[in-house]
PDB file of C-alpha atoms in Angstrom:
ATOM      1  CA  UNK J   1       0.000   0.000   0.000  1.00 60.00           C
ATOM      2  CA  UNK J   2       2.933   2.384   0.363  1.00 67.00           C
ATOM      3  CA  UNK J   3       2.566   3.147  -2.943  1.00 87.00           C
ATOM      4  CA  UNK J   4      -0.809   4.680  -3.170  1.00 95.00           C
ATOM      5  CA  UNK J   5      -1.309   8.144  -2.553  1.00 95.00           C
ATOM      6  CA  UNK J   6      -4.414  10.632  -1.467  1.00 96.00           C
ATOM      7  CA  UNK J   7      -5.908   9.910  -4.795  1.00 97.00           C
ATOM      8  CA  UNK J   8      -5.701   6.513  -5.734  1.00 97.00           C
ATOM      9  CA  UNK J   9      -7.481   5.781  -1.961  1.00 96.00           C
ATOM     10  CA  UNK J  10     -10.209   8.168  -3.294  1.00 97.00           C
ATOM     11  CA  UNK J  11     -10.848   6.444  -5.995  1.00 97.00           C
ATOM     12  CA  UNK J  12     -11.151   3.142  -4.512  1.00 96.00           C
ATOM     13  CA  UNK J  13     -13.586   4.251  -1.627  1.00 95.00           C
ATOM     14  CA  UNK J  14     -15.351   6.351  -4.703  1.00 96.00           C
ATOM     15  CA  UNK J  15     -15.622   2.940  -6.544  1.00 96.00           C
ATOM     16  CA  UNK J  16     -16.758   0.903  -3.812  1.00 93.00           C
ATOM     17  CA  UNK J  17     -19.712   3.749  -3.036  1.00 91.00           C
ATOM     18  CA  UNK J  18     -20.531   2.934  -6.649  1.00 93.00           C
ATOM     19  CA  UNK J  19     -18.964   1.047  -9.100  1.00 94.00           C
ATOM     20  CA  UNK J  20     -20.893   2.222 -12.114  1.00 94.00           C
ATOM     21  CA  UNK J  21     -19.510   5.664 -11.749  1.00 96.00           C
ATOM     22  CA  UNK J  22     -18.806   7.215 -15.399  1.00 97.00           C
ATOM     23  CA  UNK J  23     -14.713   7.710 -15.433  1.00 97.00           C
ATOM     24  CA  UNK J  24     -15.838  11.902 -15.767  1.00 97.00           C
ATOM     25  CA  UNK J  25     -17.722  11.825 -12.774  1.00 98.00           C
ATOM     26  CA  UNK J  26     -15.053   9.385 -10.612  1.00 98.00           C
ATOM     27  CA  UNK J  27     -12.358  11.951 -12.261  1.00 98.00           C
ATOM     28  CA  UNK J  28     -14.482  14.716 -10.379  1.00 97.00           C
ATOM     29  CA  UNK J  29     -14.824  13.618  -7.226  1.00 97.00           C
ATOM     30  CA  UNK J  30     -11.009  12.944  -6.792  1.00 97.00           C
ATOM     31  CA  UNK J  31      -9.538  15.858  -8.903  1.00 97.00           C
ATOM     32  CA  UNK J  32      -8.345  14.364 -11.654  1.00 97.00           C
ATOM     33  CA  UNK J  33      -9.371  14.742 -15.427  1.00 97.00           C
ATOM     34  CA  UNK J  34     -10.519  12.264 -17.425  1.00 97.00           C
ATOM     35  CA  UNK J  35      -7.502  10.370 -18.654  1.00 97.00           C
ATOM     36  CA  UNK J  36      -4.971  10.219 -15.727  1.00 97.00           C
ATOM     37  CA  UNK J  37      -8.328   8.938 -13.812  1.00 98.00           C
ATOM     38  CA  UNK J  38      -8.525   5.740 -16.367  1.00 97.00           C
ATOM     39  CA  UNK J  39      -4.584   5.285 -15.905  1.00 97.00           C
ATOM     40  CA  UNK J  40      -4.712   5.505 -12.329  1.00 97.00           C
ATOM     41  CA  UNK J  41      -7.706   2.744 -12.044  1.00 97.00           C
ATOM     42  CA  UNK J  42      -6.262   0.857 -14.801  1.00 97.00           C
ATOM     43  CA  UNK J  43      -2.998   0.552 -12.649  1.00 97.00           C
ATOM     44  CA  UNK J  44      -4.983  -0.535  -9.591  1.00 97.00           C
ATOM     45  CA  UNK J  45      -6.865  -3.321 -11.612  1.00 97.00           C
ATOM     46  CA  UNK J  46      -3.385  -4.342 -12.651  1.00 96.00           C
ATOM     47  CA  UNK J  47      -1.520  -4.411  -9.436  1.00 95.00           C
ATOM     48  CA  UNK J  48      -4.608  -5.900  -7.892  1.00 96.00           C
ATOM     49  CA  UNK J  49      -5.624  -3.276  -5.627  1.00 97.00           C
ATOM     50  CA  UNK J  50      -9.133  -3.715  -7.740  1.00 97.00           C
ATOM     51  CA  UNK J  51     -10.167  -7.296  -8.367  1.00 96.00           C
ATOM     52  CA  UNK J  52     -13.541  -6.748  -9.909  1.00 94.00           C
ATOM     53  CA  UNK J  53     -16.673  -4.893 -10.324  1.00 93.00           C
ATOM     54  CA  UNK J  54     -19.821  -6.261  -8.918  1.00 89.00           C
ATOM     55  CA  UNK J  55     -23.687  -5.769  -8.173  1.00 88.00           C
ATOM     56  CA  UNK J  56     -25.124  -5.299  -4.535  1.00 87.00           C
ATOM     57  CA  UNK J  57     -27.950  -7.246  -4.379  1.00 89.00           C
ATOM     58  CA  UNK J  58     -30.964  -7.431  -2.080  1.00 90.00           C
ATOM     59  CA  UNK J  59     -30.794 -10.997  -1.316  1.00 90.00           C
ATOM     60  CA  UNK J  60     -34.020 -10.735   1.021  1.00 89.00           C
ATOM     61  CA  UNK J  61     -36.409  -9.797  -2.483  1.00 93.00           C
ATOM     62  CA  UNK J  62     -34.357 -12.902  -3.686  1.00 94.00           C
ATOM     63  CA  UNK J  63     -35.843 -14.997  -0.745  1.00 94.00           C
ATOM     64  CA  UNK J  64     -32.343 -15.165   1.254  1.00 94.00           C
ATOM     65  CA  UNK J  65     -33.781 -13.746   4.242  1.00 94.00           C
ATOM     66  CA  UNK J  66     -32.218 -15.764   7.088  1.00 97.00           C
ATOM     67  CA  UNK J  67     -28.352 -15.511   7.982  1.00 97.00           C
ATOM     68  CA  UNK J  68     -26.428 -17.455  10.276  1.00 98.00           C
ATOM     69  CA  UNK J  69     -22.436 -17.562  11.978  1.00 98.00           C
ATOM     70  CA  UNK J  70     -21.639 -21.025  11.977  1.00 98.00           C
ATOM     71  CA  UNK J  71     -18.294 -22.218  14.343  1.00 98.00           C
ATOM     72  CA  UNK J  72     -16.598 -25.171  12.751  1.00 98.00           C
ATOM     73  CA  UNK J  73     -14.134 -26.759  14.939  1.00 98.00           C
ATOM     74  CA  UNK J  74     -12.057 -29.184  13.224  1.00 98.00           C
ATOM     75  CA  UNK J  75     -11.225 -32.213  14.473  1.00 98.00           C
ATOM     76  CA  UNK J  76      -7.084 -31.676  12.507  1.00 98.00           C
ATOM     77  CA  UNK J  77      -5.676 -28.686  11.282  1.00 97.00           C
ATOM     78  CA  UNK J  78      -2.572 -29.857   9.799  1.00 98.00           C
ATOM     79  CA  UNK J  79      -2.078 -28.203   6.207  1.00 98.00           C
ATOM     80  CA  UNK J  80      -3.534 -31.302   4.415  1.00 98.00           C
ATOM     81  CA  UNK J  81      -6.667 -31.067   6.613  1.00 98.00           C
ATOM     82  CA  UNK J  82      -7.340 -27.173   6.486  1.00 98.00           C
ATOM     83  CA  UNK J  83      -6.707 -27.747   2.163  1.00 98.00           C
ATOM     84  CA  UNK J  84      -9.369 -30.376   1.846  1.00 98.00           C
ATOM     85  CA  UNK J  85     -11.351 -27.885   4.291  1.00 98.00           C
ATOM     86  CA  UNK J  86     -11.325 -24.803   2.363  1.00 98.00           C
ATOM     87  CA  UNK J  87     -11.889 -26.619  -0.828  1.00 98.00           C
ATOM     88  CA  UNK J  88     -14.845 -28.577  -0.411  1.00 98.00           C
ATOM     89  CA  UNK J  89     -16.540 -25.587   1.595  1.00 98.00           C
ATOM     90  CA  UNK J  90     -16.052 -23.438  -1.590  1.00 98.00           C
ATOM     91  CA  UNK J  91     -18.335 -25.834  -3.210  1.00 98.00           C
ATOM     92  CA  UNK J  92     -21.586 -25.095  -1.181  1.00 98.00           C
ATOM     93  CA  UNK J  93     -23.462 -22.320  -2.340  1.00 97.00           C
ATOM     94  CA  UNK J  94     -24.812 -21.359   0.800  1.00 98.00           C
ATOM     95  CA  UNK J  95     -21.503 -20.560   2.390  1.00 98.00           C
ATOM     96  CA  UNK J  96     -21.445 -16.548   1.445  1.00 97.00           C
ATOM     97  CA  UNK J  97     -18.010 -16.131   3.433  1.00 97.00           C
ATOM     98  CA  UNK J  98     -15.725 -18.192   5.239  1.00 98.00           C
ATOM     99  CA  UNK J  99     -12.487 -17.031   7.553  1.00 98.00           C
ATOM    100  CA  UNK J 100     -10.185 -19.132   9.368  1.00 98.00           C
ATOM    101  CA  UNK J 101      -9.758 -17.850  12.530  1.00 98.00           C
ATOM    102  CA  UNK J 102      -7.519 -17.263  15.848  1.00 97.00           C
ATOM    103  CA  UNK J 103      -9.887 -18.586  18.565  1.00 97.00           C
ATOM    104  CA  UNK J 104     -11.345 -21.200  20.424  1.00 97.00           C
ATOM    105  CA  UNK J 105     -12.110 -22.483  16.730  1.00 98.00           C
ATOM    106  CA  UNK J 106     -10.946 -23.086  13.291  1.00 98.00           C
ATOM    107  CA  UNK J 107     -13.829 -21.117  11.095  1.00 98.00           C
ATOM    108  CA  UNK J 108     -16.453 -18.299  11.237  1.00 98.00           C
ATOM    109  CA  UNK J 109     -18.995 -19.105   8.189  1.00 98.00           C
ATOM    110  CA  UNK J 110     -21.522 -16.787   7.175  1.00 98.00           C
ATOM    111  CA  UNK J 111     -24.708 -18.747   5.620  1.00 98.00           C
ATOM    112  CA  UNK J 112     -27.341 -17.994   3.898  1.00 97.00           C
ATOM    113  CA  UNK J 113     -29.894 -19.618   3.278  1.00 98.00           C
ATOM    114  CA  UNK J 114     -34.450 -19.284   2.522  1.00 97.00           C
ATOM    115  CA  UNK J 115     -35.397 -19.694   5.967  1.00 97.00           C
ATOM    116  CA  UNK J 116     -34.382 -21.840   9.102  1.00 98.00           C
ATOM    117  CA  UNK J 117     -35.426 -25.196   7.824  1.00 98.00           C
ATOM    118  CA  UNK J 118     -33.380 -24.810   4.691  1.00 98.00           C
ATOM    119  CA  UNK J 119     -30.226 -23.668   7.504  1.00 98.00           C
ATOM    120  CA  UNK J 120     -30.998 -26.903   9.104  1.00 98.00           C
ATOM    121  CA  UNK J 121     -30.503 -28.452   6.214  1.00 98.00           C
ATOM    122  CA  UNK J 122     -27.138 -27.302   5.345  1.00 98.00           C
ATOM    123  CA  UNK J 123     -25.684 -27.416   8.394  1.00 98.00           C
ATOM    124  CA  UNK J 124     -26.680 -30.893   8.773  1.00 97.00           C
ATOM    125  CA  UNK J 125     -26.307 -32.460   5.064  1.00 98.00           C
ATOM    126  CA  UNK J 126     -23.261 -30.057   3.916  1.00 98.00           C
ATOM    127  CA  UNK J 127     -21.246 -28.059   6.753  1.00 98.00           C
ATOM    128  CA  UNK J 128     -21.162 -31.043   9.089  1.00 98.00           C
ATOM    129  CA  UNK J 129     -20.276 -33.492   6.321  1.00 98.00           C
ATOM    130  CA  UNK J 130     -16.982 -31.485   5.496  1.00 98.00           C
ATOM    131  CA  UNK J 131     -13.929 -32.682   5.642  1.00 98.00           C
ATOM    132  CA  UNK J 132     -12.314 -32.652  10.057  1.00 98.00           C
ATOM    133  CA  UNK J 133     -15.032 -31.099  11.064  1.00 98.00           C
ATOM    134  CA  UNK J 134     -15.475 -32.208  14.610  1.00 98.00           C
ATOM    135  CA  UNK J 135     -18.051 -29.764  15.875  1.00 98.00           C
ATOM    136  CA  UNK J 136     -20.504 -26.967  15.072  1.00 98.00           C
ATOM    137  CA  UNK J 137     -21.995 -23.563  16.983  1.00 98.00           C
ATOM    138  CA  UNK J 138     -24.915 -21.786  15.315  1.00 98.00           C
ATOM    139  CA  UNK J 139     -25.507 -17.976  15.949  1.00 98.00           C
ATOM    140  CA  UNK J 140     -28.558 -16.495  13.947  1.00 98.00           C
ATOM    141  CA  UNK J 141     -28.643 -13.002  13.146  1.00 97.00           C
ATOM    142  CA  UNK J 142     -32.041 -11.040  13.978  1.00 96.00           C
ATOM    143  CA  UNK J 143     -30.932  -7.716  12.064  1.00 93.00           C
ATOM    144  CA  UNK J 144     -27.937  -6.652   9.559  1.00 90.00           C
ATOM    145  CA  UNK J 145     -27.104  -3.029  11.417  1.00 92.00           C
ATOM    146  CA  UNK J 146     -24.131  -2.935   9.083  1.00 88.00           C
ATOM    147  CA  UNK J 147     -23.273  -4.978   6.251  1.00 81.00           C
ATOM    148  CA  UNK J 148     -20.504  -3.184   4.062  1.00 74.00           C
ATOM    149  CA  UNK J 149     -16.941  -2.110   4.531  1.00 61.00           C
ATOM    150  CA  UNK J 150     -18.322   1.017   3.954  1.00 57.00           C
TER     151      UNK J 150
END
C-alpha cells in the first residue's frame, strides 16, 4: 500500500460507493481529469488493488432472508486437513463467506440460506459433512445493522 497516494485511496472508496460511476464523474470527485483517472484505475486493476466490479444485491427480495455464523471446529488442522477444508466448503453455495480464525475455533462461516429449515438443512447435510469437522456452533442473526466495509 505504500505506494498509493491521497488519490488513488479516493478512488477506490469512490468505486466501492458505486462502481458504475462514469470515469468523468469518478475523475471529479477525486480531482483528476478524465484520462490520468482511467490510468490511475487501470494501474490498480493491474496491481490488484481492484479485483472486480460487482452488483449489490438485495438478497431478502431474492428470498435469502435468514443468515447465520456457523463455528466449525475441526477435528485436525494440519495443512492437508485445512486444504481439503477450504476446498470442499467453496463448493456449497450457501456458504457466502468463510475465515479461518484465531480462537477457540478453526472457522467463522456466514450462511445464507431461505429460511431456518433450509439452515438446518445445510448445516446438517453439507457443513457437518466437510472434511475434520469435529463440531458446530450456530448464531442467527435477527438484524444486519451494518453490512458493508463502507
Amino acid at each position: 500500500m505504500a505506494d498509493l497516494d491521497r488519490i488513488d485511496l479516493s478512488i477506490i472508496r469512490e468505486l466501492q460507493k458505486n462502481g458504475r460511476i462514469t470515469v468523468t464523474d469518478l475523475a471529479s470527485r477525486v480531482g483528476l481529469s478524465k484520462t490520468p483517472c482511467q490510468i490511475r484505475m487501470r494501474r490498480l486493476e493491474e496491481q490488484g488493488y481492484i479485483t472486480g466490479y460487482s452488483a449489490m444485491v438485495n438478497q431478502t427480495k431474492l428470498g435469502l432472508s435468514h443468515v447465520a455464523f456457523a463455528q466449525v471446529t475441526l477435528n485436525d488442522t494440519s495443512s492437508k486437513a485445512l486444504a481439503a477444508f477450504n476446498t470442499a466448503v467453496r463448493q456449497i453455495s450457501a456458504v457466502e463467506q468463510c475465515h479461518m480464525m484465531a480462537a477457540n475455533f478453526d472457522y467463522l462461516l456466514k450462511v445464507r440460506t431461505k429460511n431456518m429449515a433450509e439452515y438446518r438443512q445445510v448445516l446438517g447435510e453439507q457443513i457437518s459433512s466437510l472434511p475434520h469437522v469435529l463440531q458446530t456452533s450456530t448464531f442467527v442473526v435477527m438484524e444486519s445493522v451494518k453490512d458493508r466495509g463502507l
